[in-house]
Amino acid sequence: MNDLMFSRRTLLEGGAALSAAGLLAGCKKSDSSSSTGSTSGTSTSGAVFKFYISDPVAIDPYNVQETSGTAVTRALFDQLTTYDWDKKEIVPLACESYEVNDDATEFTFKLREGAKFHNGDPVDAASYKRAWERVCNPNMSTPSEVAYHLDPVKGAKEMQAGTATELEGVTCPDDYTLKVTLTQPMADFPYVVAHPATSPVPQAALDDPASFLTAPIGNGPFKMDGKWESGQYVNLVRNDDYYGTAAKIDGVYYSIQKDPDTAFREFEAGNMDCCDIPTGRIAELTEKYGNSDDGYTATKGKQVINGAQASVYYLTINLEDETMQNKALRQAISLAIDRQAIVDQLYEGGREVATSIFPALIDDDASDAWEYAKYDVEAAKKLIEDNNLAGTSITLSYNSGGGHEDLMSMVQSNLEAIGLTCTQNSQEWAAYLSSLGDGSFQIGRLGWVADYPTMDNFLYPNFYSTADNNYSKYNNSEVDSQLEAARQIVDEDERKAACRAVNQLVAEDMPVIPIMYYSNGKIASERVAKFYYDPQNIGHFDTAEMNV
């Protein structure tokens, strides 16, 4: 997911992928002891968690695509599976178990019986088929921008193209059995169905789609109280009819603020329970509020949550722009950027320099490093000189109000130091998103947070030629074919090796320029007794506890 930090689509340590051997061995069952699962306890009257978000793009699952919308949708909906960060494996959530055939082309999910939507309708197999067909339906008033998640499903691309009206690969043998057939093997598919876009929806989503956009009816631990008030708030209350263990808090109030600095002022005034840490204040606030023991769990007196994320901040390059089609220029720009200075000066060393599109939490193999993702001013100047690029005009575009101004100013200074002419173009979010979509930019900035912690999720959405998030308009037939082939490899080690090879093909072309890997950068108030904010940029409100 993109962060709009920007985010658009969104680990504790080590490898993220569940082994194919374990996956194909049979059924998995959820474990309530996981940090991602429910905990026992009773609610406390008045315990409403006030959490900062920017105005979402969508909270309806069919089009949820950035961190703010995802924060809401994940509290409203449960997906078939979820990723357990303690065990580092995918586990069932809304399903009891799942089975996979030998070549990973057929997946059978057994749903939990008795689960209900917030309106009382049963959560059955048909509710998943209904939901996934909404995602793939090109005739929605605003077609989904995250339909690529379902591309592996038989019939999904035909639906998106308008040549089919249903998902051929999704069937319901009975009310609580969902069978999914893929067009080709994909052992990672149980990760895909952990994404909120694959959440089930009741018939009401079809009967009154306009209302569902702003007041979705989910199956999760919280439900809507009223509707999303754009620019103001989204209010959720605990779902006391939840099939799992009820949340301890009474609700979540998502306070929509115009920028992180405004949100922090609300935090200081006592009106916010969790928000972003302003640029340059990590050390100060850690000294004042204390640091989380594990980087992900806030408790009173240990309120700064700054563990590493499975996410990357990068510059995206418009390859349809004549100037930016020069690969030597792209490579020189990357070599000119002092990433360590950015990390040290703007983030007090609290983030990591990016050497690849893969954060170490996704894959920490040394071979992932990109040749040109390093700081080498002399090499950059030589590329500029050898290719007669001195004086080339570059415009850096970014969304305003997200704390990107200082970073882009440092990049501008780096580029001017190698003989380029550089200007900035700051736009409010909607205008910036339009610029990315219509290609009216040269270099923009994006953040990618793992939709699910696989290497494929960093490659396919960003570099496959027809992927929605491929804002660079990168088109390399060899990358496409190797990505498709990698997805079909059942053996985990072989699949990872194939993804590393694709990564290096992309590295040579430089359609994007990795800058740094994010950390959580959150602070919780003293009202928060316990709050887990995971490495995938997701707050676990279902297990949150408050001091009230």
Coordinates of C-alpha atoms in Angstrom, one line a residue:
M1 CA 0.0 0.0 0.0
N2 CA 1.2 3.5 -0.6
D3 CA 1.8 5.5 2.5
L4 CA 0.6 9.0 2.3
M5 CA 2.8 9.6 4.6
F6 CA 1.6 9.3 1.1
S7 CA 0.4 5.5 1.3
R8 CA -1.5 3.8 -1.4
R9 CA -1.7 0.1 -1.0
T10 CA 0.6 -0.7 3.4
L11 CA 8.1 -7.1 10.7
L12 CA 9.7 -7.6 13.6
E13 CA 12.8 -9.3 12.2
G14 CA 14.0 -11.7 9.6
G15 CA 12.3 -13.5 6.8
A16 CA 8.6 -12.9 6.2
A17 CA 7.4 -15.7 4.0
L18 CA 5.8 -18.8 5.2
S19 CA 7.6 -21.8 3.7
A20 CA 5.8 -23.4 0.8
A21 CA 6.3 -26.8 2.3
G22 CA 4.5 -25.7 5.5
L23 CA 1.8 -24.0 3.4
L24 CA 1.1 -27.1 1.3
A25 CA 1.1 -29.4 4.3
G26 CA -2.5 -28.8 5.0
C27 CA -4.7 -26.8 7.3
K28 CA -3.6 -23.9 9.6
K29 CA -5.4 -22.8 12.7
S30 CA -5.3 -19.4 14.3
D31 CA -3.8 -18.9 17.8
S32 CA -5.3 -16.5 20.2
S33 CA -2.0 -16.0 21.9
S34 CA -0.6 -14.1 18.9
S35 CA 0.0 -10.4 19.2
T36 CA -2.2 -10.0 16.2
G37 CA -5.1 -11.9 17.7
S38 CA -7.7 -11.0 20.3
T39 CA -7.0 -10.9 24.0
S40 CA -9.4 -11.5 26.9
G41 CA -10.7 -8.7 29.1
T42 CA -13.6 -6.4 29.7
S43 CA -14.1 -2.9 28.3
T44 CA -13.9 0.2 30.4
S45 CA -16.6 2.8 30.1
G46 CA -15.3 5.8 28.3
A47 CA -12.3 4.1 26.8
V48 CA -12.3 5.6 23.3
F49 CA -9.0 5.6 21.5
K50 CA -8.3 8.8 19.6
F51 CA -6.1 8.2 16.6
Y52 CA -4.7 10.6 14.0
I53 CA -5.2 9.9 10.2
S54 CA -5.2 12.1 7.1
D55 CA -8.4 12.1 5.1
P56 CA -8.7 8.6 3.5
V57 CA -9.0 7.9 -0.2
A58 CA -11.5 5.1 0.7
I59 CA -12.7 3.1 3.7
D60 CA -14.8 0.7 1.6
P61 CA -12.7 -2.4 1.2
Y62 CA -13.1 -2.6 -2.6
N63 CA -10.9 0.5 -3.1
V64 CA -8.9 0.8 0.2
Q65 CA -5.4 1.8 -0.9
E66 CA -3.5 4.0 1.6
T67 CA -2.5 3.9 5.2
S68 CA -5.3 6.1 6.6
G69 CA -8.1 4.3 4.9
T70 CA -6.5 1.0 5.8
A71 CA -6.4 1.9 9.4
V72 CA -10.2 2.2 9.4
T73 CA -11.0 -0.7 7.2
R74 CA -8.9 -3.2 9.2
A75 CA -10.8 -2.3 12.4
L76 CA -14.2 -2.7 10.5
F77 CA -13.4 -6.0 8.6
D78 CA -11.7 -9.3 9.2
Q79 CA -10.1 -11.0 6.2
L80 CA -9.7 -14.7 5.6
T81 CA -6.1 -14.7 7.0
T82 CA -3.7 -12.4 8.9
Y83 CA 0.0 -12.3 9.4
D84 CA 1.3 -13.2 12.8
W85 CA 4.3 -11.1 13.6
D86 CA 5.4 -13.2 16.5
K87 CA 5.3 -16.5 14.7
K88 CA 6.2 -14.9 11.3
E89 CA 3.7 -16.8 9.4
I90 CA 0.2 -16.4 7.9
V91 CA -2.6 -17.7 10.0
P92 CA -6.4 -18.1 9.6
L93 CA -8.6 -15.2 10.8
A94 CA -12.1 -15.2 9.4
C95 CA -11.6 -18.8 8.2
E96 CA -11.1 -21.7 10.5
S97 CA -8.6 -23.4 8.2
Y98 CA -7.5 -23.7 4.6
E99 CA -6.2 -26.4 2.3
V100 CA -4.0 -26.1 -0.8
N101 CA -3.6 -28.5 -3.6
D102 CA -0.2 -29.8 -4.6
D103 CA 0.7 -27.2 -7.2
A104 CA -0.8 -24.2 -5.3
T105 CA -3.6 -23.5 -7.9
E106 CA -6.6 -24.3 -5.7
F107 CA -7.3 -23.0 -2.2
T108 CA -10.2 -24.1 -0.1
F109 CA -11.1 -22.0 2.9
K110 CA -13.4 -23.2 5.6
L111 CA -15.2 -20.3 7.2
R112 CA -16.1 -19.8 10.8
E113 CA -19.8 -20.6 11.3
G114 CA -21.9 -18.1 13.3
A115 CA -19.9 -15.0 12.3
K116 CA -22.1 -12.0 11.4
F117 CA -21.9 -8.7 9.7
H118 CA -22.7 -5.6 11.8
N119 CA -26.2 -5.6 10.4
G120 CA -26.8 -9.2 11.5
D121 CA -26.4 -10.9 8.0
P122 CA -24.3 -14.1 8.1
V123 CA -20.7 -14.0 6.9
D124 CA -20.9 -16.8 4.3
A125 CA -18.9 -17.9 1.3
A126 CA -21.2 -15.9 -1.0
S127 CA -20.2 -12.7 0.8
Y128 CA -16.6 -13.2 -0.3
K129 CA -17.5 -13.9 -3.9
R130 CA -19.7 -10.8 -3.9
A131 CA -16.9 -8.7 -2.4
W132 CA -14.2 -9.9 -4.8
E133 CA -16.5 -9.3 -7.8
R134 CA -17.0 -5.7 -6.6
V135 CA -13.2 -5.3 -6.6
C136 CA -13.0 -6.5 -10.2
N137 CA -16.1 -4.8 -11.5
P138 CA -15.0 -2.0 -14.0
N139 CA -18.5 -0.5 -13.8
M140 CA -18.3 0.6 -10.2
S141 CA -18.9 4.4 -9.9
T142 CA -15.1 4.6 -9.2
P143 CA -13.4 1.4 -10.4
S144 CA -11.0 -0.1 -7.8
E145 CA -7.4 0.8 -8.0
V146 CA -6.4 -2.3 -6.0
A147 CA -7.9 -5.0 -8.2
Y148 CA -4.4 -6.2 -9.0
H149 CA -4.5 -8.1 -5.8
L150 CA -7.0 -10.5 -7.4
D151 CA -5.2 -10.8 -10.7
P152 CA -4.1 -14.4 -10.0
V153 CA -7.8 -15.6 -9.6
K154 CA -9.3 -17.2 -12.6
G155 CA -11.6 -14.8 -14.4
A156 CA -10.4 -11.7 -12.5
K157 CA -8.6 -10.0 -15.5
E158 CA -11.6 -10.8 -17.7
M159 CA -13.9 -9.1 -15.2
Q160 CA -11.6 -6.1 -15.1
A161 CA -11.6 -5.9 -18.9
G162 CA -15.4 -6.1 -19.0
T163 CA -15.5 -9.4 -20.9
A164 CA -16.9 -11.4 -17.9
T165 CA -19.5 -10.6 -15.3
E166 CA -18.4 -13.0 -12.5
L167 CA -15.3 -14.5 -11.1
E168 CA -15.0 -17.9 -12.6
G169 CA -12.4 -19.0 -10.2
V170 CA -14.5 -18.3 -7.0
T171 CA -17.1 -20.9 -6.1
C172 CA -19.2 -21.7 -3.0
P173 CA -19.7 -25.5 -2.6
D174 CA -21.7 -24.7 0.6
D175 CA -22.4 -21.7 2.8
Y176 CA -19.1 -22.0 4.7
T177 CA -16.7 -23.3 2.0
L178 CA -15.0 -20.9 -0.3
K179 CA -13.0 -22.5 -3.2
V180 CA -10.6 -20.3 -5.2
T181 CA -8.9 -21.5 -8.4
L182 CA -6.0 -19.5 -9.8
T183 CA -4.8 -19.2 -13.4
Q184 CA -1.4 -20.5 -12.4
P185 CA 0.4 -21.6 -9.2
M186 CA 0.9 -19.0 -6.5
A187 CA 2.0 -20.3 -3.1
D188 CA 1.8 -16.8 -1.7
F189 CA -1.9 -16.6 -2.2
P190 CA -2.8 -17.0 1.5
Y191 CA -0.9 -13.7 2.0
V192 CA -3.0 -12.0 -0.6
V193 CA -6.3 -12.8 1.1
A194 CA -5.0 -11.0 4.3
H195 CA -5.3 -7.7 2.4
P196 CA -8.4 -5.6 3.4
A197 CA -9.5 -5.3 -0.2
T198 CA -10.5 -9.0 0.0
S199 CA -12.8 -8.5 3.0
P200 CA -16.3 -10.0 2.7
V201 CA -19.3 -7.7 2.2
P202 CA -23.0 -8.1 2.8
Q203 CA -25.7 -7.7 0.2
A204 CA -26.2 -4.1 1.4
A205 CA -22.9 -3.2 -0.5
L206 CA -24.8 -3.9 -3.7
D207 CA -28.2 -2.6 -2.7
D208 CA -27.0 0.8 -1.5
P209 CA -23.4 1.3 -2.7
A210 CA -23.4 5.0 -2.1
S211 CA -24.1 4.6 1.6
F212 CA -21.6 1.7 1.9
L213 CA -18.8 4.0 0.7
T214 CA -19.0 6.2 3.7
A215 CA -20.5 3.7 6.2
P216 CA -19.3 0.2 5.4
I217 CA -20.9 -2.7 7.2
G218 CA -18.1 -5.1 8.2
N219 CA -17.5 -8.3 10.1
G220 CA -14.7 -7.0 12.4
P221 CA -14.3 -6.1 16.0
F222 CA -15.6 -2.5 15.5
K223 CA -18.5 -1.0 13.6
M224 CA -19.4 2.4 12.2
D225 CA -21.1 5.0 14.4
G226 CA -22.6 7.3 11.8
K227 CA -20.6 7.8 8.6
W228 CA -17.2 9.0 7.6
E229 CA -17.2 12.8 7.8
S230 CA -14.6 13.8 5.2
G231 CA -12.0 16.2 6.6
Q232 CA -13.3 15.7 10.2
Y233 CA -13.5 12.2 11.6
V234 CA -14.5 8.5 11.4
N235 CA -16.1 7.2 14.5
L236 CA -16.2 3.4 15.4
V237 CA -17.8 1.6 18.4
R238 CA -17.1 -1.9 19.7
N239 CA -18.9 -4.7 18.0
D240 CA -20.4 -6.6 20.9
D241 CA -21.7 -9.3 18.5
Y242 CA -18.2 -10.1 17.2
Y243 CA -17.5 -13.8 16.6
G244 CA -14.1 -13.4 18.3
T245 CA -13.1 -11.9 21.7
A246 CA -14.6 -8.5 22.1
A247 CA -12.3 -5.5 22.1
K248 CA -11.5 -4.0 25.5
I249 CA -12.0 -0.4 24.4
D250 CA -15.3 1.1 23.7
G251 CA -14.4 2.5 20.3
V252 CA -11.9 4.3 18.0
Y253 CA -12.2 7.9 17.0
Y254 CA -10.1 8.6 13.9
S255 CA -9.4 12.3 14.0
I256 CA -8.7 13.7 10.6
Q257 CA -6.1 16.4 10.7
K258 CA -4.6 18.4 7.8
D259 CA -1.0 17.5 8.6
P260 CA 1.2 15.7 11.2
D261 CA 2.2 18.9 13.0
T262 CA -1.4 19.9 13.6
A263 CA -2.1 16.4 14.9
F264 CA 0.8 16.6 17.3
R265 CA -0.5 19.9 18.6
E266 CA -3.8 18.1 19.3
F267 CA -1.8 15.4 21.1
E268 CA 0.0 17.9 23.3
A269 CA -3.4 19.5 24.1
G270 CA -4.6 16.1 25.3
N271 CA -7.0 15.5 22.4
M272 CA -5.1 12.7 20.7
D273 CA -4.0 9.2 21.9
C274 CA -1.6 8.4 19.1
C275 CA -0.1 10.4 16.2
D276 CA 3.1 10.8 14.2
I277 CA 6.2 12.2 15.8
P278 CA 7.1 15.5 14.1
T279 CA 10.4 15.7 12.2
G280 CA 13.4 16.3 14.4
R281 CA 11.8 15.5 17.7
I282 CA 12.4 11.8 18.2
A283 CA 15.2 12.2 20.8
E284 CA 13.3 14.9 22.7
L285 CA 10.1 13.0 22.9
T286 CA 11.8 9.7 23.7
E287 CA 13.5 11.4 26.6
K288 CA 10.1 12.9 27.8
Y289 CA 7.8 9.9 27.2
G290 CA 10.0 6.9 27.1
N291 CA 10.8 4.3 24.4
S292 CA 8.8 1.2 23.7
D293 CA 10.6 -1.9 24.8
D294 CA 10.2 -3.7 21.4
G295 CA 9.6 -0.7 19.2
Y296 CA 6.0 -1.7 18.5
T297 CA 4.1 -1.9 21.8
A298 CA 3.3 1.3 23.7
T299 CA 2.7 1.2 27.5
K300 CA 2.6 4.1 30.0
G301 CA 6.0 5.6 30.4
K302 CA 7.2 3.8 27.2
Q303 CA 5.2 5.6 24.7
V304 CA 7.4 6.2 21.6
I305 CA 6.8 3.5 19.0
N306 CA 9.7 3.6 16.5
G307 CA 10.4 0.0 15.4
A308 CA 11.4 -0.7 11.8
Q309 CA 8.7 -1.0 9.2
A310 CA 8.3 -3.2 6.2
S311 CA 8.2 -0.1 4.0
V312 CA 10.3 2.0 1.7
Y313 CA 10.4 5.7 0.8
Y314 CA 11.4 6.2 -2.8
L315 CA 11.3 8.6 -5.7
T316 CA 9.3 7.5 -8.7
I317 CA 10.5 8.6 -12.2
N318 CA 8.1 9.3 -15.1
L319 CA 9.6 7.3 -17.9
E320 CA 7.2 8.9 -20.4
D321 CA 8.9 12.2 -19.8
E322 CA 11.5 12.7 -22.6
T323 CA 14.2 14.0 -20.2
M324 CA 13.8 11.2 -17.7
Q325 CA 14.1 8.5 -20.3
N326 CA 17.8 8.9 -20.1
K327 CA 19.0 6.0 -17.9
A328 CA 22.4 7.6 -17.2
L329 CA 20.5 10.6 -15.8
R330 CA 18.4 8.4 -13.5
Q331 CA 21.5 6.6 -12.3
A332 CA 23.4 9.9 -11.7
I333 CA 20.5 11.3 -9.7
S334 CA 20.4 8.3 -7.5
L335 CA 24.2 8.4 -6.9
A336 CA 24.0 12.1 -6.0
I337 CA 21.5 11.7 -3.1
D338 CA 23.1 11.6 0.3
R339 CA 20.7 9.2 2.0
Q340 CA 22.6 9.0 5.2
A341 CA 22.5 12.8 5.7
I342 CA 18.7 12.7 5.1
V343 CA 18.3 9.9 7.7
D344 CA 20.6 11.6 10.2
Q345 CA 19.5 15.2 9.9
L346 CA 15.7 14.7 9.4
Y347 CA 15.1 11.5 11.3
E348 CA 17.8 11.6 13.9
G349 CA 19.2 8.3 12.7
G350 CA 15.9 6.6 13.4
R351 CA 15.4 5.2 9.9
E352 CA 17.6 3.1 7.7
V353 CA 19.2 4.1 4.3
A354 CA 17.6 2.2 1.5
T355 CA 19.9 0.2 -0.7
S356 CA 17.1 -1.7 -2.6
I357 CA 13.3 -1.8 -3.0
F358 CA 13.3 -4.6 -0.3
P359 CA 13.4 -3.6 3.3
A360 CA 15.6 -6.0 5.3
L361 CA 12.4 -7.2 7.1
I362 CA 11.2 -8.5 3.7
D363 CA 14.5 -9.9 2.5
D364 CA 17.9 -9.2 4.0
D365 CA 20.1 -10.9 1.4
A366 CA 23.2 -8.9 0.5
S367 CA 22.6 -9.5 -3.2
D368 CA 19.5 -7.3 -3.1
A369 CA 21.6 -4.1 -3.1
W370 CA 21.2 -1.8 -6.2
E371 CA 24.4 -0.7 -7.8
Y372 CA 23.3 2.9 -8.1
A373 CA 21.5 3.2 -4.7
K374 CA 24.4 4.6 -2.9
Y375 CA 26.1 8.0 -2.4
D376 CA 28.9 8.7 -4.9
V377 CA 29.1 12.3 -6.0
E378 CA 32.1 11.8 -8.3
A379 CA 30.5 8.9 -10.1
A380 CA 27.4 11.0 -10.5
K381 CA 29.3 13.9 -11.9
K382 CA 31.1 11.6 -14.3
L383 CA 27.8 10.3 -15.7
I384 CA 26.6 13.9 -16.1
E385 CA 29.7 14.9 -17.9
D386 CA 30.1 11.8 -20.1
N387 CA 26.4 12.2 -21.3
N388 CA 26.4 16.0 -21.7
L389 CA 23.7 16.4 -19.1
A390 CA 24.9 19.4 -17.2
G391 CA 22.2 22.0 -16.7
T392 CA 19.4 19.5 -17.3
S393 CA 16.2 20.9 -15.6
I394 CA 14.5 18.6 -13.1
T395 CA 11.3 19.2 -11.2
L396 CA 10.7 17.4 -7.9
S397 CA 7.0 16.9 -7.1
Y398 CA 5.4 15.9 -3.8
N399 CA 2.3 16.1 -1.7
S400 CA 2.2 19.1 0.7
G401 CA 1.4 18.7 4.4
G402 CA 3.1 15.3 4.7
G403 CA 6.4 16.5 6.0
H404 CA 8.3 16.0 2.7
E405 CA 9.4 19.6 2.2
D406 CA 12.7 19.3 4.0
L407 CA 13.6 16.0 2.4
M408 CA 13.0 17.3 -1.1
S409 CA 15.0 20.4 -0.3
M410 CA 18.0 18.2 0.6
V411 CA 17.5 16.2 -2.6
Q412 CA 17.4 19.4 -4.6
S413 CA 20.7 20.6 -3.1
N414 CA 22.3 17.2 -3.9
L415 CA 21.2 17.4 -7.5
E416 CA 22.3 21.0 -8.0
A417 CA 25.7 19.9 -6.6
I418 CA 26.3 17.6 -9.7
G419 CA 25.3 20.3 -12.1
L420 CA 21.6 19.9 -12.6
T421 CA 19.0 22.6 -12.4
C422 CA 16.3 21.7 -9.9
T423 CA 12.9 23.1 -8.8
Q424 CA 10.2 21.9 -6.5
N425 CA 6.4 21.5 -7.1
S426 CA 4.4 21.0 -4.0
Q427 CA 0.7 20.1 -4.4
E428 CA -2.2 19.2 -2.1
W429 CA -2.9 15.5 -2.1
A430 CA -5.7 15.2 -4.6
A431 CA -3.8 17.3 -7.2
Y432 CA -0.6 15.4 -6.6
L433 CA -2.4 12.1 -7.0
S434 CA -3.9 13.3 -10.3
S435 CA -0.4 14.3 -11.5
L436 CA 0.9 10.9 -10.8
G437 CA -2.0 9.3 -12.6
D438 CA -1.9 11.5 -15.7
G439 CA 1.9 11.6 -15.9
S440 CA 2.3 15.3 -15.5
F441 CA 5.5 15.1 -13.4
Q442 CA 9.1 14.3 -13.8
I443 CA 10.2 12.9 -10.4
G444 CA 7.7 12.3 -7.6
R445 CA 7.8 10.7 -4.2
L446 CA 6.0 7.7 -2.8
G447 CA 6.1 5.3 0.1
W448 CA 5.3 1.7 -0.2
V449 CA 4.1 -0.3 2.9
A450 CA 3.8 -4.0 2.6
D451 CA 0.2 -5.1 1.8
Y452 CA 1.4 -8.5 2.9
P453 CA 5.1 -9.3 3.7
T454 CA 6.3 -10.9 0.5
M455 CA 8.9 -10.0 -2.0
D456 CA 6.4 -10.2 -4.8
N457 CA 4.3 -7.5 -3.1
F458 CA 7.2 -5.0 -3.5
L459 CA 7.8 -6.0 -7.2
Y460 CA 4.5 -6.8 -8.9
P461 CA 2.5 -3.7 -7.9
N462 CA 5.3 -1.3 -8.7
F463 CA 7.1 -2.7 -11.7
Y464 CA 4.7 -5.1 -13.6
S465 CA 3.9 -3.1 -16.8
T466 CA 0.1 -3.0 -16.3
A467 CA 0.0 -2.7 -12.5
D468 CA -2.0 0.2 -11.1
N469 CA 0.7 1.4 -8.8
N470 CA 3.3 1.5 -11.6
Y471 CA 3.4 5.3 -11.8
S472 CA 6.8 5.3 -13.6
K473 CA 5.0 3.5 -16.5
Y474 CA 7.9 1.1 -16.4
N475 CA 7.6 -1.5 -19.1
N476 CA 10.2 -4.3 -19.3
S477 CA 8.9 -7.5 -20.9
E478 CA 11.7 -9.5 -19.3
V479 CA 10.7 -8.2 -15.8
D480 CA 7.1 -9.1 -16.6
S481 CA 7.8 -12.6 -17.7
Q482 CA 10.2 -13.3 -14.8
L483 CA 7.7 -12.0 -12.3
E484 CA 5.0 -14.2 -13.7
A485 CA 7.4 -17.2 -13.6
A486 CA 8.5 -16.4 -10.0
R487 CA 4.9 -16.4 -8.8
Q488 CA 4.5 -20.0 -10.0
I489 CA 7.4 -21.4 -8.0
V490 CA 6.1 -23.3 -5.0
D491 CA 9.5 -23.9 -3.4
E492 CA 10.1 -20.8 -1.1
D493 CA 13.9 -20.6 -1.5
E494 CA 13.6 -20.9 -5.3
R495 CA 10.9 -18.3 -5.4
K496 CA 13.0 -15.9 -3.4
A497 CA 15.9 -16.4 -5.6
A498 CA 13.7 -15.6 -8.7
C499 CA 12.5 -12.4 -7.0
R500 CA 16.0 -11.3 -6.3
A501 CA 16.9 -11.8 -10.0
V502 CA 13.9 -9.6 -11.0
N503 CA 15.0 -7.0 -8.4
Q504 CA 18.4 -6.7 -10.1
L505 CA 16.8 -6.2 -13.5
V506 CA 14.8 -3.3 -12.1
A507 CA 17.9 -2.0 -10.3
E508 CA 19.7 -1.6 -13.6
D509 CA 16.8 0.4 -15.2
M510 CA 16.2 2.6 -12.2
P511 CA 12.5 3.4 -12.7
V512 CA 12.5 4.4 -9.0
I513 CA 15.1 5.6 -6.6
P514 CA 15.0 4.1 -3.1
I515 CA 15.8 6.6 -0.3
M516 CA 15.1 5.1 3.1
Y517 CA 13.2 2.5 5.0
Y518 CA 10.6 3.8 7.4
S519 CA 10.2 3.3 11.1
N520 CA 6.9 3.6 12.8
G521 CA 7.5 7.1 14.2
K522 CA 4.4 7.1 16.5
I523 CA 3.8 8.4 20.0
A524 CA 1.0 7.3 22.3
S525 CA -0.5 9.3 25.2
E526 CA -0.4 8.4 28.9
R527 CA -4.1 7.3 28.6
V528 CA -2.8 4.3 26.6
A529 CA -2.1 1.3 28.8
K530 CA -1.2 -1.0 25.9
F531 CA -1.2 -0.6 22.1
Y532 CA 0.5 -2.7 19.5
Y533 CA 1.4 -0.9 16.2
D534 CA 2.9 -3.5 14.0
P535 CA 5.8 -3.3 11.4
Q536 CA 3.2 -3.2 8.6
N537 CA 1.9 0.2 9.8
I538 CA -1.2 -1.3 11.3
G539 CA -2.6 -0.4 14.7
H540 CA -4.2 -3.3 16.6
F541 CA -7.2 -1.6 18.3
D542 CA -8.8 -4.9 19.0
T543 CA -6.2 -5.6 21.7
A544 CA -5.6 -2.0 22.9
E545 CA -6.1 -1.1 26.5
M546 CA -6.7 2.4 27.9
N547 CA -6.1 4.0 31.3
V548 CA -9.4 5.9 32.0

